[in-house]
Short mmCIF file of C-alpha atoms and ligand atoms in Angstrom, two decimals:
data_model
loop_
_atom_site.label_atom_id
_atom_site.label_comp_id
_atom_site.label_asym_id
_atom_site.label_seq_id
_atom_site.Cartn_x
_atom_site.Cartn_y
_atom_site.Cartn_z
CA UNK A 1 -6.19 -57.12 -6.95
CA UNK A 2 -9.70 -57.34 -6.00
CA UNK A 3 -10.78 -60.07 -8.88
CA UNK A 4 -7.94 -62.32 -7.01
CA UNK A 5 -9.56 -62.18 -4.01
CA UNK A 6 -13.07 -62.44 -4.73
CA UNK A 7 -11.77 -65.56 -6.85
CA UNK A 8 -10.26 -66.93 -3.68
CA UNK A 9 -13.41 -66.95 -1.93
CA UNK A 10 -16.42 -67.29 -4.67
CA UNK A 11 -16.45 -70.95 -4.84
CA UNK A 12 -16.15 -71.27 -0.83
CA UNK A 13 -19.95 -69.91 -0.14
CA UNK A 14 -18.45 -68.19 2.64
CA UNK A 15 -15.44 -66.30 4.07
CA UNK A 16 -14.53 -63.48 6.85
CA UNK A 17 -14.77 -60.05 4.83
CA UNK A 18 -12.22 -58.84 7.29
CA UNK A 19 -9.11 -61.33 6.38
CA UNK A 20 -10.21 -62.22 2.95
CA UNK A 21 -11.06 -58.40 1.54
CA UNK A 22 -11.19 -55.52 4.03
CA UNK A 23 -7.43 -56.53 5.09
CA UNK A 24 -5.22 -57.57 2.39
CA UNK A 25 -6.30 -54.82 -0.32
CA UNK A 26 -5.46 -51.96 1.36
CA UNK A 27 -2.07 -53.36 2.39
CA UNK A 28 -1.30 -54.54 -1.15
CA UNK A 29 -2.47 -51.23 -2.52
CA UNK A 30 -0.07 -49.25 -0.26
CA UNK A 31 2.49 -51.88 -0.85
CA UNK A 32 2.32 -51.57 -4.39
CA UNK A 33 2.04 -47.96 -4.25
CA UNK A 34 5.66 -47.26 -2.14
CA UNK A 35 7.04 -50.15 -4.14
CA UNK A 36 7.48 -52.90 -1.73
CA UNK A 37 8.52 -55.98 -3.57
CA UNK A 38 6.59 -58.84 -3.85
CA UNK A 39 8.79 -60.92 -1.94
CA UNK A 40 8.28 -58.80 0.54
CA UNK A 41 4.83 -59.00 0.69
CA UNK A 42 4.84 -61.69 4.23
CA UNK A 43 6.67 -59.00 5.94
CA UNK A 44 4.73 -56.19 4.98
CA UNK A 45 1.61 -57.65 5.54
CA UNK A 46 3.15 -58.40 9.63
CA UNK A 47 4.08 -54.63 9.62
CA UNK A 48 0.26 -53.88 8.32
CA UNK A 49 -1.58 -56.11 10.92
CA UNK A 50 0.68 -53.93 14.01
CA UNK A 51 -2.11 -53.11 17.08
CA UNK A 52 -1.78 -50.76 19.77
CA UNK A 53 -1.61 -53.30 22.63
CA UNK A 54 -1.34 -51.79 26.29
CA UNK A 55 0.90 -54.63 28.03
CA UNK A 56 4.46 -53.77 28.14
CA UNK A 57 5.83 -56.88 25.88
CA UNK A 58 3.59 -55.59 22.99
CA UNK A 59 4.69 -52.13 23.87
CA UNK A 60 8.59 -53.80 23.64
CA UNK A 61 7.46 -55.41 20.15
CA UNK A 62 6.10 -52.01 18.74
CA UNK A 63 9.09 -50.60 19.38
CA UNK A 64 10.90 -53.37 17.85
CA UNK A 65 8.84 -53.36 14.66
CA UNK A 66 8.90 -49.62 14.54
CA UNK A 67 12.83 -50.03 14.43
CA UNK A 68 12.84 -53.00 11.93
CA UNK A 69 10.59 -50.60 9.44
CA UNK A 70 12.63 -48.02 9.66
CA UNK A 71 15.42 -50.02 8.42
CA UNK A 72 13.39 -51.94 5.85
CA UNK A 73 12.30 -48.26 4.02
CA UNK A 74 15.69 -46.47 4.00
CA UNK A 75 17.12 -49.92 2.71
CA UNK A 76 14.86 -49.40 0.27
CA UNK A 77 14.93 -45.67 -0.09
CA UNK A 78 18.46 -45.90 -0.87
CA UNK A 79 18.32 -48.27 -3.51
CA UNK A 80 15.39 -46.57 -5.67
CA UNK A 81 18.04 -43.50 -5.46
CA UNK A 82 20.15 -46.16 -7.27
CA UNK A 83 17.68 -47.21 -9.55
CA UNK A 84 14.77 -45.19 -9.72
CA UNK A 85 10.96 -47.02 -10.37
CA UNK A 86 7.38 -45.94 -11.42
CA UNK A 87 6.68 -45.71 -7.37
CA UNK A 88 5.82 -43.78 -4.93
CA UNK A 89 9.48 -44.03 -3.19
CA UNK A 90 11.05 -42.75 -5.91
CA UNK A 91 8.85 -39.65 -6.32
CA UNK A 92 9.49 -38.93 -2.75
CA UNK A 93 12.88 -39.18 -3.02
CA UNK A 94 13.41 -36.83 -5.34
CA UNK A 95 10.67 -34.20 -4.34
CA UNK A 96 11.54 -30.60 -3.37
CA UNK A 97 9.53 -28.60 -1.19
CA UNK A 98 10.12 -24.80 -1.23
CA UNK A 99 13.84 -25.84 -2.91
CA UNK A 100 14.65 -28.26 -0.17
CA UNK A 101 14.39 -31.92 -0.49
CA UNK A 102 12.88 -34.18 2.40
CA UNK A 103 15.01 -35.46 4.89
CA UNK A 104 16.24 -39.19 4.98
CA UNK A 105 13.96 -39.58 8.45
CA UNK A 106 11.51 -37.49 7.14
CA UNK A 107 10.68 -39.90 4.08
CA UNK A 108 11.16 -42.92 5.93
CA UNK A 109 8.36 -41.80 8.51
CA UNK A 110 6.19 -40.76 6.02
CA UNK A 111 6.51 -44.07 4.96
CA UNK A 112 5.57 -45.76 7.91
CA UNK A 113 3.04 -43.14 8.15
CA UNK A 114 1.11 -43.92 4.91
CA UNK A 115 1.11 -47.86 6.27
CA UNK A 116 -0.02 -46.76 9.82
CA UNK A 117 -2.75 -43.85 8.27
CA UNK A 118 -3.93 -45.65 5.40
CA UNK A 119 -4.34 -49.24 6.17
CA UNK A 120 -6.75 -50.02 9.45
CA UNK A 121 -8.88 -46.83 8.59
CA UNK A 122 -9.41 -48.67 4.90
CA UNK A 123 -9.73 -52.26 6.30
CA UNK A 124 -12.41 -50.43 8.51
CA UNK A 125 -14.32 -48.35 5.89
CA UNK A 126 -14.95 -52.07 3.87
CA UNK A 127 -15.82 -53.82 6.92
CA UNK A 128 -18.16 -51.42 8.01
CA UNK A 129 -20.00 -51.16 4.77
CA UNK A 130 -20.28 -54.71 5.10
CA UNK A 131 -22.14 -54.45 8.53
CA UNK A 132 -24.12 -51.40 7.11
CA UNK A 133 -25.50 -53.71 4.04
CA UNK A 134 -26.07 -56.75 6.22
CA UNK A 135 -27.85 -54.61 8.63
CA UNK A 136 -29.87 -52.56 5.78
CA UNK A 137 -30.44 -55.41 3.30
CA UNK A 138 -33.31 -53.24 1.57
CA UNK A 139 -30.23 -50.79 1.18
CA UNK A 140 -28.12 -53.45 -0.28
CA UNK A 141 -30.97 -54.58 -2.58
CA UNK A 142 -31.12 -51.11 -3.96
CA UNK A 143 -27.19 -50.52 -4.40
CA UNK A 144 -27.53 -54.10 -6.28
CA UNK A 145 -30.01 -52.45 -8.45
CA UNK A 146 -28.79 -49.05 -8.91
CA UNK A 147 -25.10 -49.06 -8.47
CA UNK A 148 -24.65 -45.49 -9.13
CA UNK A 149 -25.79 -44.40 -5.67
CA UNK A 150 -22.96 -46.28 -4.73
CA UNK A 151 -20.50 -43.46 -3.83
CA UNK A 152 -23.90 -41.32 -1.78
CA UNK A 153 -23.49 -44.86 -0.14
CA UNK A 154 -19.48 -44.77 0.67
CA UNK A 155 -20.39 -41.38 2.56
CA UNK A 156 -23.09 -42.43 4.62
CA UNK A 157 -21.05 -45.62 5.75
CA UNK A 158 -17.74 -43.08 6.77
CA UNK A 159 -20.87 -41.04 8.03
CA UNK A 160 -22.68 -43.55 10.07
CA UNK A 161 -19.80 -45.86 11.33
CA UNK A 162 -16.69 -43.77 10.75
CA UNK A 163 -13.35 -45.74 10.90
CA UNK A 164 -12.17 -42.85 12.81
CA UNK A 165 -13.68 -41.71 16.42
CA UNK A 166 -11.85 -38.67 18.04
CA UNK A 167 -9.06 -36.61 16.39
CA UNK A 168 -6.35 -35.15 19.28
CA UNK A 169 -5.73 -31.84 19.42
CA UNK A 170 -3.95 -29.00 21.43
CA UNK A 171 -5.37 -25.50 22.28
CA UNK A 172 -2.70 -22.96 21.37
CA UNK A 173 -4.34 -20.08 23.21
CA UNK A 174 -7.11 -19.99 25.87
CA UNK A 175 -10.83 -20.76 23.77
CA UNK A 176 -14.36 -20.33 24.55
CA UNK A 177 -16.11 -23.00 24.09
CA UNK A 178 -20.41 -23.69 24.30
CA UNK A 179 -18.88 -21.90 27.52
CA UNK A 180 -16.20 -23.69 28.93
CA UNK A 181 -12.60 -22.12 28.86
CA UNK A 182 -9.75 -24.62 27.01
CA UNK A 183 -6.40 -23.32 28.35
CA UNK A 184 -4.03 -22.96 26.05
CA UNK A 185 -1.98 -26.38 25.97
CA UNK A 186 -4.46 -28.03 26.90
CA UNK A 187 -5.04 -31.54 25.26
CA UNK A 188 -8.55 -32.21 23.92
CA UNK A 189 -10.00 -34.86 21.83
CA UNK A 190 -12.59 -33.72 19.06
CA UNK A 191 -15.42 -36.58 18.76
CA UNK A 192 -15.95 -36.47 15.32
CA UNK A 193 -17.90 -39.50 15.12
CA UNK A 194 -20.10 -37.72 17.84
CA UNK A 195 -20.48 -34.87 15.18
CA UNK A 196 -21.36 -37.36 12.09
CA UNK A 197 -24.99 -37.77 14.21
CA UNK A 198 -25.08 -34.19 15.55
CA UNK A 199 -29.23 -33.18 14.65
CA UNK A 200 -28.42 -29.93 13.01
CA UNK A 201 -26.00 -31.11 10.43
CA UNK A 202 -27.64 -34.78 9.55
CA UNK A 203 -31.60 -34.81 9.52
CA UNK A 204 -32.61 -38.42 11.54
CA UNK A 205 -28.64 -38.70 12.34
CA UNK A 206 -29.05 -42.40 14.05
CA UNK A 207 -30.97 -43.60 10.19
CA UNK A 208 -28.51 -45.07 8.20
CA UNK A 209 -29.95 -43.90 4.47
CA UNK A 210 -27.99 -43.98 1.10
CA UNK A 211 -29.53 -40.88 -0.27
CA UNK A 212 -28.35 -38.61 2.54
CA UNK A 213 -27.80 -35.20 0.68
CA UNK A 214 -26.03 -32.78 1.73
CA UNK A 215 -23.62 -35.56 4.17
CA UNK A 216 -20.97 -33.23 5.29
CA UNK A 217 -19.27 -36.01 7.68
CA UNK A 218 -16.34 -35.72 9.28
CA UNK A 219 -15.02 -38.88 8.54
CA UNK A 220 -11.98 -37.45 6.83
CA UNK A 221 -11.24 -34.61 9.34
CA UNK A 222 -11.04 -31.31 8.64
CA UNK A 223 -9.04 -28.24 7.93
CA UNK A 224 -5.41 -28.56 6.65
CA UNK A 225 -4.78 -32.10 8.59
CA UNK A 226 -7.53 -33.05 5.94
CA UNK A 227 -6.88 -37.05 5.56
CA UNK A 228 -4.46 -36.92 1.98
CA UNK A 229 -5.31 -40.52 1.45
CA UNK A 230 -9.44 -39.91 1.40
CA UNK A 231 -9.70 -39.94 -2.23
CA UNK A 232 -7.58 -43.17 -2.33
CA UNK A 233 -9.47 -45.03 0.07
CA UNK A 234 -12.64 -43.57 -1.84
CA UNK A 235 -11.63 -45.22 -5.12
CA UNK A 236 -10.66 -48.16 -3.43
CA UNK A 237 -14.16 -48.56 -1.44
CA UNK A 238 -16.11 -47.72 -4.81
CA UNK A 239 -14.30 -50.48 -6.41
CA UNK A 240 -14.08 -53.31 -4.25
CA UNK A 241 -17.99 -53.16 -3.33
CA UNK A 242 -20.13 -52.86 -6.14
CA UNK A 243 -17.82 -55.93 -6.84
CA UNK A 244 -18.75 -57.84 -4.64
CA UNK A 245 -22.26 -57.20 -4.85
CA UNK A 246 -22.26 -58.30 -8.18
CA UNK A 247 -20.23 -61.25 -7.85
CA UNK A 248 -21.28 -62.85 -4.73
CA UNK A 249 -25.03 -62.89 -4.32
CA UNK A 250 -27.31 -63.06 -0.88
CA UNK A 251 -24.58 -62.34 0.93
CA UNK A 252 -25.75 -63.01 4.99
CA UNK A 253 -23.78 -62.44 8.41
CA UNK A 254 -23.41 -65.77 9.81
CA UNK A 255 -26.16 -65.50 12.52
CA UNK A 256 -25.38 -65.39 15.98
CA UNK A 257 -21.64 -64.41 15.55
CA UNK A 258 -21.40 -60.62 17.03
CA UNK A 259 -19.03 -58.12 15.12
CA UNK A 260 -16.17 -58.79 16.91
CA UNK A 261 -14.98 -54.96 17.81
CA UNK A 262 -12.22 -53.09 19.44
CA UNK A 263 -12.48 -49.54 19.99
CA UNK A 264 -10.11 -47.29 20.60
CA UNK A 265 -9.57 -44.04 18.43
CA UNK A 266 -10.29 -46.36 15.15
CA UNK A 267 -13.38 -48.55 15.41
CA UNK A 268 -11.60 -51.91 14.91
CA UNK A 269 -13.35 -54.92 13.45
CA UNK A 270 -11.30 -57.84 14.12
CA UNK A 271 -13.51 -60.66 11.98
CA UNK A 272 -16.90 -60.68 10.10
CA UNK A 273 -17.93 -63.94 8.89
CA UNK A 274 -20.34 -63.98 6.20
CA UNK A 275 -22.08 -66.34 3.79
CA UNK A 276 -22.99 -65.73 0.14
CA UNK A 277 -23.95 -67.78 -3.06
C1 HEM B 1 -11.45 -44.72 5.13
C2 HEM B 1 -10.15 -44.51 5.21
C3 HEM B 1 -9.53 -43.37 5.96
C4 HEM B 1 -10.01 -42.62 7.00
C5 HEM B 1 -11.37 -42.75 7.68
C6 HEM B 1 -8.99 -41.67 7.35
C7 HEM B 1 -9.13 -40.70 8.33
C8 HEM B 1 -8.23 -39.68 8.55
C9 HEM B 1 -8.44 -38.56 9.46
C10 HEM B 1 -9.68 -38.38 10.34
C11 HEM B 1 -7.36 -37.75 9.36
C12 HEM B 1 -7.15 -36.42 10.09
C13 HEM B 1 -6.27 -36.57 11.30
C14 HEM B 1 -6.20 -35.28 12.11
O1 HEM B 1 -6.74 -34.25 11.70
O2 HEM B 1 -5.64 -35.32 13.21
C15 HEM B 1 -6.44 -38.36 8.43
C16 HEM B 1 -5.20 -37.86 8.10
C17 HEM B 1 -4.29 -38.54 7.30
N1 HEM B 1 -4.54 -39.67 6.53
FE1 HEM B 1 -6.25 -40.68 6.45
N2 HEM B 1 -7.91 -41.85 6.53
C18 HEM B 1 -8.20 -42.88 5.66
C19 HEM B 1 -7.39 -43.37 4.65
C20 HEM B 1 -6.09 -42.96 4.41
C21 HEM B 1 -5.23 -43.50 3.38
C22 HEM B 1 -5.61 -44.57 2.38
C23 HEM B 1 -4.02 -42.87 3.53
C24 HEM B 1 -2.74 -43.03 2.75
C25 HEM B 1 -2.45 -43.99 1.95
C26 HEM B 1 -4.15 -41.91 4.61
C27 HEM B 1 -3.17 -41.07 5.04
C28 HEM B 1 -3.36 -40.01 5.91
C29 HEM B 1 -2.32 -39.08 6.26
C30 HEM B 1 -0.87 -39.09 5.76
C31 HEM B 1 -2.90 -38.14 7.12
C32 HEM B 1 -2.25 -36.94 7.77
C33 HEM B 1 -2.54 -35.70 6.95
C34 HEM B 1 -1.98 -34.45 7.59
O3 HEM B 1 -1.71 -34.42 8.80
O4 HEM B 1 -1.82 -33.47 6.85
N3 HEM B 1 -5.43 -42.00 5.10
N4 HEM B 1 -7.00 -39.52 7.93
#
């Protein structure tokens, strides 16, 4: 998947990292991974592009989209009960937990789920490491060179600009807290990307260096919510970028043209135009 979409861009000199690469592999992975048809792919890729808009209409169209997924998987679901596949779905379909198997609404969110989890954060983690090697091109030389620090690399990217900012979550009892009292209920939102540059854990937390040893990020989250697609988008990350290091060579942000950005709780970046030979 990635060789056909370096080849769509090698001969071109130059091409947005974000649309070309960091968008469409992700999608096609998880695609390919539940078992969405081909055909489907122009639908799929709609669903995968979905934003958290704040006007009503887009709220309206969420909604709608939400409802139209739904659909699509247990139209699907149901036939792999038909005719089972070598895909996710089918697993899922089948699988028992403690005896029980999952629940028709149950799968079909977790399939929305795996699009919603699994695609922006990925799309991010390439983008960024894009910005990091652009921004660190002695970094880049060396990853060129030596392409086995490549995963130290992948952590110190989720480290140093994690896809993921804050986590939610909701005190169950009243906690203590670097002295402040959480009530129990109350909402709070954990700033893990604050904690990827706290001083005690990360020596020089604002340098962005490829040998960082221990990196203990938080990139992933932590305790049993513990992203389950981390070594996925691992794998994918260590394959898609020492390919393109190798294949496309001086690769250069087109000067002048910010990272386009939107923040929220995933560090969005909408386009990142770059040129290469
Ligand atoms: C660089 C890419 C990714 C990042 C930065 C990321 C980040 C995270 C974080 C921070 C959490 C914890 C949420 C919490 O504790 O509230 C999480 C959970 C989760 N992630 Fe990821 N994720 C990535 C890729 C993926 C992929 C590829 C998939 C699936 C295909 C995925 C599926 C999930 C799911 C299902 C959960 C919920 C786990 C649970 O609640 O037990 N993620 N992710």
């Amino acid at each position: 998947m990635t060789q056909e979409l370096l080849d769509n861009v090698r001969e071109k000199g130059e091409m947005d990292v974000v649309s070309d690469i960091a968008f469409p592999l992700p999608a096609k992975v998880i695609a390919e991974m539940l078992g969405v048809p081909d055909e489907d792919w122009n639908i799929f890729q709609r669903w995968a592009r979905m934003e958290n808009a704040p006007t009503p209409t887009a709220q309206q169209d969420g909604h709608t989209m939400q409802v139209e997924m739904s659909d699509y998987f247990s139209r699907l679901l149901a036939e792999r009960r038909r005719s089972p596949r070598e895909d996710l779905m089918s697993a899922l379909s089948v699988a028992e937990v403690d005896g029980e198997r999952l629940s028709e609404h149950e799968l079909v969110s977790f399939c929305t789920l795996l699009l919603a989890a699994g695609q922006e954060t990925t799309k991010n983690l390439i983008a960024n490491a894009l910005v990091c090697f652009t921004d660190h091109p002695d970094a880049m030389q060396r990853l060129i060179h030596e392409p086995a620090f490549m995963p130290k690399a992948i952590e110190e990217i989720l480290r140093y600009l994690p896809p993921v900012w804050f986590l939610f979550r909701q005190a169950k009892t009243d906690v203590e807290l670097a002295g402040q009292t959480i009530p129990a209920n109350q909402m709070v939102l954990a700033w893990t990307a604050s904690a990827n540059r706290d001083a005690t854990q990360f020596p020089d937390p604002n340098t962005f260096t490829i040998e960082r040893e221990p990196n203990r990020h938080l990139a992933f989250g932590h305790g049993i919510h513990f992203c389950v697609g981390a070594p996925l988008a691992r794998l994918e990350a260590k394959i898609v970028l020492p390919m393109m290091l190798e294949q496309l060579k001086n690769i250069q942000r087109v000067k002048d043209v910010p990272v386009t950005v939107h923040t929220g709780i995933v560090f969005v970046i909408r386009s990142l135009p770059v040129t290469f030979q």
